[in-house]
Every structure is written in structure tokens, then in C-alpha cells.
Coordinates of C-alpha atoms in Angstrom, one line a residue:
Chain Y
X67 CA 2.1 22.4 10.6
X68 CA 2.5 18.7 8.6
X69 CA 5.0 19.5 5.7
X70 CA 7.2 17.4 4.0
X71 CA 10.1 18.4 2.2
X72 CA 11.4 16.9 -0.9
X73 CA 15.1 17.4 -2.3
X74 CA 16.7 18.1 -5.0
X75 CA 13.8 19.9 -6.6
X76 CA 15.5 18.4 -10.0
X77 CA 17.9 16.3 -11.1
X78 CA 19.6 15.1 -14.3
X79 CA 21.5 11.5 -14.2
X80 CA 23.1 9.8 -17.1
X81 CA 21.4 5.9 -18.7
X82 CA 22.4 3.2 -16.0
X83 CA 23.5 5.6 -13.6
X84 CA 21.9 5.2 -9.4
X85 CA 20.4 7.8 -8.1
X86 CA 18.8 8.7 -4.5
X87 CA 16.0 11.3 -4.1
X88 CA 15.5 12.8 -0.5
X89 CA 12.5 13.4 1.6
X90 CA 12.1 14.9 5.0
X91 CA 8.6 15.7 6.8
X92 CA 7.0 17.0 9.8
X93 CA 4.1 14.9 10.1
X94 CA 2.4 14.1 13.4
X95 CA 0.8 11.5 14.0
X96 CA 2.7 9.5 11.3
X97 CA 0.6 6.6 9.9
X98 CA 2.3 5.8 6.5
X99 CA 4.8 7.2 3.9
X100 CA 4.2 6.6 0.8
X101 CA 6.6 7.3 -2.8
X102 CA 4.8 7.9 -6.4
X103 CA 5.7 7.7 -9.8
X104 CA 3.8 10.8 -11.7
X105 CA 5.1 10.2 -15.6
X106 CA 4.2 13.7 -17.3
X107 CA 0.4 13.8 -18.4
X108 CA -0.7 11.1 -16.2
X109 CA -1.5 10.6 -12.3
X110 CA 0.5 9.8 -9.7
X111 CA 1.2 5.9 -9.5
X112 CA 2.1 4.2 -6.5
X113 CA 5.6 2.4 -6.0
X114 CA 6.0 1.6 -2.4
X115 CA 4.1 2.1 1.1
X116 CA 5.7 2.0 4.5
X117 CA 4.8 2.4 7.9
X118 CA 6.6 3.2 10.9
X119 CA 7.6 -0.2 11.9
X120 CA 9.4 -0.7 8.3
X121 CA 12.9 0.7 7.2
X122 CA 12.7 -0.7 4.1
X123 CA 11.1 -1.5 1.0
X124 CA 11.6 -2.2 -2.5
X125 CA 9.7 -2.6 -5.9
X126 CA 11.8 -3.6 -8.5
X127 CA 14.9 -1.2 -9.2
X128 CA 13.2 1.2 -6.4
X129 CA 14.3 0.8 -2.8
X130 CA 12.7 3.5 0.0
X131 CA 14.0 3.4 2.9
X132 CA 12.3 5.5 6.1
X133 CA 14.1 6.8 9.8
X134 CA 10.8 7.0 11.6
X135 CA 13.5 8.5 14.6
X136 CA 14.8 11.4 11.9
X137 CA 11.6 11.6 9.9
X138 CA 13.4 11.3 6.8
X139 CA 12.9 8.9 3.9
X140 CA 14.7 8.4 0.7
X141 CA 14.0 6.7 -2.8
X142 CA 17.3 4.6 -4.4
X143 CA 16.8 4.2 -8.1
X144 CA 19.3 1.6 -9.7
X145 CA 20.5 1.2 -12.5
X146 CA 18.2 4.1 -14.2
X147 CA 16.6 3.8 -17.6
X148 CA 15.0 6.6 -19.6
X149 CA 11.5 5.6 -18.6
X150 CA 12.6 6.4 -15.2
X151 CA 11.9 10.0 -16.4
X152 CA 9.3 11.7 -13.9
X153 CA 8.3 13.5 -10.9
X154 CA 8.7 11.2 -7.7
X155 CA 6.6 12.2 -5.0
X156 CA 6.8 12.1 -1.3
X157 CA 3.4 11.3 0.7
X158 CA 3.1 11.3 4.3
X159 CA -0.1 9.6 6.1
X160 CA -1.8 11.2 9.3
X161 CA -4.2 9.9 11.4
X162 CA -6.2 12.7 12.7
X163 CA -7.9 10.7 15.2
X164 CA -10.8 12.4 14.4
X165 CA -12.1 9.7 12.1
X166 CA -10.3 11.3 8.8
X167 CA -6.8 10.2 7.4
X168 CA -5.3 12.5 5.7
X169 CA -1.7 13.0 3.5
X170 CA 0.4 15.4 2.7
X171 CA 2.2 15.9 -0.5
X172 CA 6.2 16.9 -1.2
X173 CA 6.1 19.3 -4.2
X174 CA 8.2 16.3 -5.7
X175 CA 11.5 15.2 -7.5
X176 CA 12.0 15.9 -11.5
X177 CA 14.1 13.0 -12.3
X178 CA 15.8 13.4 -16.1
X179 CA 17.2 10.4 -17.2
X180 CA 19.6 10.9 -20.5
X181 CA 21.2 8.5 -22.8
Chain X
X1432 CA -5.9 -4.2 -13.5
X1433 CA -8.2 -1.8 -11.7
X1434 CA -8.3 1.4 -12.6
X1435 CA -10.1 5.2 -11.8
X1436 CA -11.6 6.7 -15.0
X1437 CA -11.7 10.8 -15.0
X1438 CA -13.9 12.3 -17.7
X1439 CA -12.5 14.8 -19.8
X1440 CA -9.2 14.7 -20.2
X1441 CA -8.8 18.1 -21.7
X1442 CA -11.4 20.6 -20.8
X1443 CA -11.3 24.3 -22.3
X1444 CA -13.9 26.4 -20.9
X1445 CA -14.4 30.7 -21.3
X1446 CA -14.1 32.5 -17.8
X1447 CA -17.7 32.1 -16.2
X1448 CA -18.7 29.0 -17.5
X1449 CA -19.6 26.0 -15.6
X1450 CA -17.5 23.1 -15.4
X1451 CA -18.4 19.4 -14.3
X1452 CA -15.6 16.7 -14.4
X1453 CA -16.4 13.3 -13.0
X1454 CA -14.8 10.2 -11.5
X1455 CA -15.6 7.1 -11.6
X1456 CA -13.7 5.1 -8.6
X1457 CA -12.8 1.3 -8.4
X1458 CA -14.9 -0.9 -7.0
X1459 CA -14.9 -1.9 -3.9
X1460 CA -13.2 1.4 -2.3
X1461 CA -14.7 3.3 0.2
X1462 CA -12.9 6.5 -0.3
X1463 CA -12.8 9.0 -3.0
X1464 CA -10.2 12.5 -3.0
X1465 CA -10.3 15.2 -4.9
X1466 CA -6.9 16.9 -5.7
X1467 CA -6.0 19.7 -7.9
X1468 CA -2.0 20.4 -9.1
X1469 CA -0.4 23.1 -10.1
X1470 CA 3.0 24.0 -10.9
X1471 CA 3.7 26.2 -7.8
X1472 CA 0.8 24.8 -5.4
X1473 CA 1.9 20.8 -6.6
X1474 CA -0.8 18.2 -4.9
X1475 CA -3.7 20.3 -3.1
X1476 CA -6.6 18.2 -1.4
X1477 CA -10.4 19.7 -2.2
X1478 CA -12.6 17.1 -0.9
X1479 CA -12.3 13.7 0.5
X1480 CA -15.3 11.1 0.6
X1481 CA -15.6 8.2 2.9
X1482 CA -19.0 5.7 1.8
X1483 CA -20.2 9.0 -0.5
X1484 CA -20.6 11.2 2.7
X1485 CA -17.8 14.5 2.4
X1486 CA -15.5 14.3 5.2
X1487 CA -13.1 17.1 4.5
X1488 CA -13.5 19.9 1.9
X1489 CA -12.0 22.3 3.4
X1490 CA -9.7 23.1 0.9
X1491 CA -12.1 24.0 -1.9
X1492 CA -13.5 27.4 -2.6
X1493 CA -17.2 27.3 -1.4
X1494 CA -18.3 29.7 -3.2
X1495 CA -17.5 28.3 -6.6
X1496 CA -16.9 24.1 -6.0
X1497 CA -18.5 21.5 -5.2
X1498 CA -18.3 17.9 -4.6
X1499 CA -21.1 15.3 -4.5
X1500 CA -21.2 11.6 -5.3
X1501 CA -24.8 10.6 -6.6
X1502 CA -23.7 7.4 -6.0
X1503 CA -20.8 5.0 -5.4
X1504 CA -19.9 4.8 -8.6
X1505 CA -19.4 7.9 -9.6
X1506 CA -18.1 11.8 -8.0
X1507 CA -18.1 15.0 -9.6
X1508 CA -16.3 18.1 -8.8
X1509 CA -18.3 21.2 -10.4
X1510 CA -16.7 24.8 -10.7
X1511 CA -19.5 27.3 -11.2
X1512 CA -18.9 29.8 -12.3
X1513 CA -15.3 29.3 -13.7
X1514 CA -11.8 31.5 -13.5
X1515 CA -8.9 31.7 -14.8
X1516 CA -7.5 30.9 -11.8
X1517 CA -9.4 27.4 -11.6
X1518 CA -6.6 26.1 -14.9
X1519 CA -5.0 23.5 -13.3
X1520 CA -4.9 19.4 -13.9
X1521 CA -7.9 17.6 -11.5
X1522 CA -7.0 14.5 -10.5
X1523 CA -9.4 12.2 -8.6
X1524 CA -8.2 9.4 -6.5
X1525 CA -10.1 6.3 -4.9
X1526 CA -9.0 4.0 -1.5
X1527 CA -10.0 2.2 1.1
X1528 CA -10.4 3.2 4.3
X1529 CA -9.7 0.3 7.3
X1530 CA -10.3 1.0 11.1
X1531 CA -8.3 -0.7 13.5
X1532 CA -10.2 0.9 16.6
X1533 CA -9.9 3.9 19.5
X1534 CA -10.1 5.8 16.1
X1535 CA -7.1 4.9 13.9
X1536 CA -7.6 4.2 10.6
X1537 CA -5.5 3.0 7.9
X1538 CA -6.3 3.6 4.4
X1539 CA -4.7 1.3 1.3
X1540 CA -4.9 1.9 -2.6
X1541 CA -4.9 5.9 -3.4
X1542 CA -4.9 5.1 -7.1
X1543 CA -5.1 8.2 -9.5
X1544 CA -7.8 9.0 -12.2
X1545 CA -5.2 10.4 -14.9
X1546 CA -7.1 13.6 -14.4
X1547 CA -8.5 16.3 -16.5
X1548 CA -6.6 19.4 -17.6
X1549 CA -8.8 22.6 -17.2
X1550 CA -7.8 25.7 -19.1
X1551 CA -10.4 28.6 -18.4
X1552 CA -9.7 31.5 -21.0

């Protein structure tokens, strides 16, 4: 069964402080991984995209890096800032080869920034 | 910038009503999803759209959802006739859908509505 599994479930980090939020799946065929901002009240907003072929990508103070060989990914925030206040979510891709393309969700990361 | 417009935001509805929220997607995409999110549950799919035809809805309640898109600018998700159960935030999400041949298929965008909050009473 395609899960992914995000960790911690929440976390609390002072101003100006790094952080790194955790995300392992089970995902087969693997097309993409994707991370996404989700501020409270609003959708999901994209902040990077990878696919199997890339170990690293980053937008901004956000760096994901992906182990295609572990199936593990992880999201490096630096130097946080209050507005980095959200729920970070893990995505995996699949390819069904059936002529769909679906992704499956992590339950997500509550990220608490404090001054 | 581009942008997916969910109408309403806030929807308060008695138990046994029926309840129509509708998407409008961004131009140009060829995909449209249906999620639904939840505290416990996070991110479910419902329904998925490629060029307005439903190619997965298997995660919606049959007896009670539905999905259509009248056209390409716009999908609605109706829940007739409502439940408790159904409170939850809808979010609708558009894409586009490439194929790269023997069947694989690479999709880009997946940007969010900023969904509608159901509370059935």
C-alpha cells in the first residue's frame, strides 16, 4: 500500500532558528515528490518538486532534499521567521500506468515558529 | 499570478440539505482534483478530472457525491443529501497532465482553490 510518512507530527523552534522536517514513503512507481506550504485557512501552496533523478532542490530559505535509494526526503528551513508558521506537507507522485497519476499525501508537519 | 477560485468559503448547511461548491480552475490545465481534509483523515482524494472526463472517484461516497464539470471552466462537487459527517474543508485543485509515452505521465501545477469549510449541523 503507497503511504508516506511524515515526522515530527509537530514541532516548535525559536525566530532565526533551522529546522528539518522528515518524510519517508512507500510509493511505487515513484514519479515525483513534492513539499507544500498549507498556512492555516488556506490551501496547500507549492514550494518545491523533485523527481527521481534530483537530490536537491531549493526555494528560497527551503532546501528538500530526496534518497530515491532510501525513499526518504526531508525539508531544511533556515533561518526561520514567524511566517514560517504552518503545516508542511509531504506529496508523493505515482504513475499508475494505467493512464491516471495519482499522489499521496503525509498527514503533514505543524511547524510553530516563536519569537 | 494564476489562481483556482473555490466558491463559498464558509458554508453552513442543516443535516439533509444539499450542498454544491464549485471550482473554477486555471486556464490552460487539463486536470482538476477534488480533495477533502480533515483533522484525523488530513488530504483525501474524491475525484480527479482529466479534459472534464472523471478518471478516479473512487474515493467519494456514491451515494451522496458527485462530481461533474459542465465545462472547462468550472467543477462542482455536490453532497446530497448532507451529514454531519460531510464537515470538513473542500479543497479543489487544477494541473496539467503531460504524457511522455508507453503510458507515463507527468503532471505539473497542482495549485489549491483555498477551499470551502462545510459545517453540517
Amino acid at each position: 500500500k503507497n503511504q508516506v510518512e511524515q515526522s515530527p507530527q509537530s514541532l516548535i523552534i525559536l525566530e532565526g532558528k533551522n529546522c528539518t522536517l522528515q518524510c519517508n514513503y512507500t510509493v511505487s512507481p515513484f514519479s515525483n515528490l513534492r513539499w507544500y506550504k498549507q498556512d492555516t485557512g488556506r490551501g496547500p501552496v507549492s514550494l518545491t518538486i523533485m523527481t527521481f533523478s534530483e537530490n536537491t532542490k531549493s526555494n528560497g530559505r527551503y532546501t528538500a532534499t530526496l534518497d530515491a535509494d532510501t525513499k526518504q526526503s526531508s525539508l531544511h528551513i533556515t533561518a526561520s521567521q514567524l511566517s514560517d508558521s504552518a503545516s508542511y506537507i509531504c506529496v508523493v507522485g505515482v504513475n499508475s500506468g494505467a493512464g491516471s497519476y495519482q499522489l499521496t499525501f503525509g498527514k503533514g508537519t505543524k511547524l510553530s515558529v516563536i519569537p | 499570478d494564476a489562481r483556482v477560485t473555490q466558491t463559498p468559503r464558509h458554508k453552513v448547511t442543516e443535516m439533509g440539505q444539499e450542498v454544491t461548491m464549485r471550482c473554477q480552475p486555471i486556464l490552460g490545465h487539463n486536470t482538476v482534483f477534488w480533495y477533502r481534509q480533515t483533522m484525523m483523515q488530513g488530504l483525501e482524494l474524491l475525484a480527479y478530472f482529466r479534459n472534464r472526463a472523471p478518471l478516479d472517484d473512487s474515493g467519494m461516497p456514491k451515494d451522496r457525491f458527485s462530481a461533474e464539470m459542465p465545462d472547462a471552466t468550472l467543477a462542482t462537487l455536490k453532497i446530497q443529501p448532507s451529514e454531519p459527517r460531510d464537515s470538513a474543508v473542500y479543497f479543489c485543485a487544477s494541473g496539467f497532465d503531460a504524457f511522455r509515452g508507453q503510458g507515463h505521465i507527468t503532471n505539473y501545477g497542482y495549485t489549491f482553490g483555498s477551499g470551502t469549510r462545510l459545517t453540517v449541523v
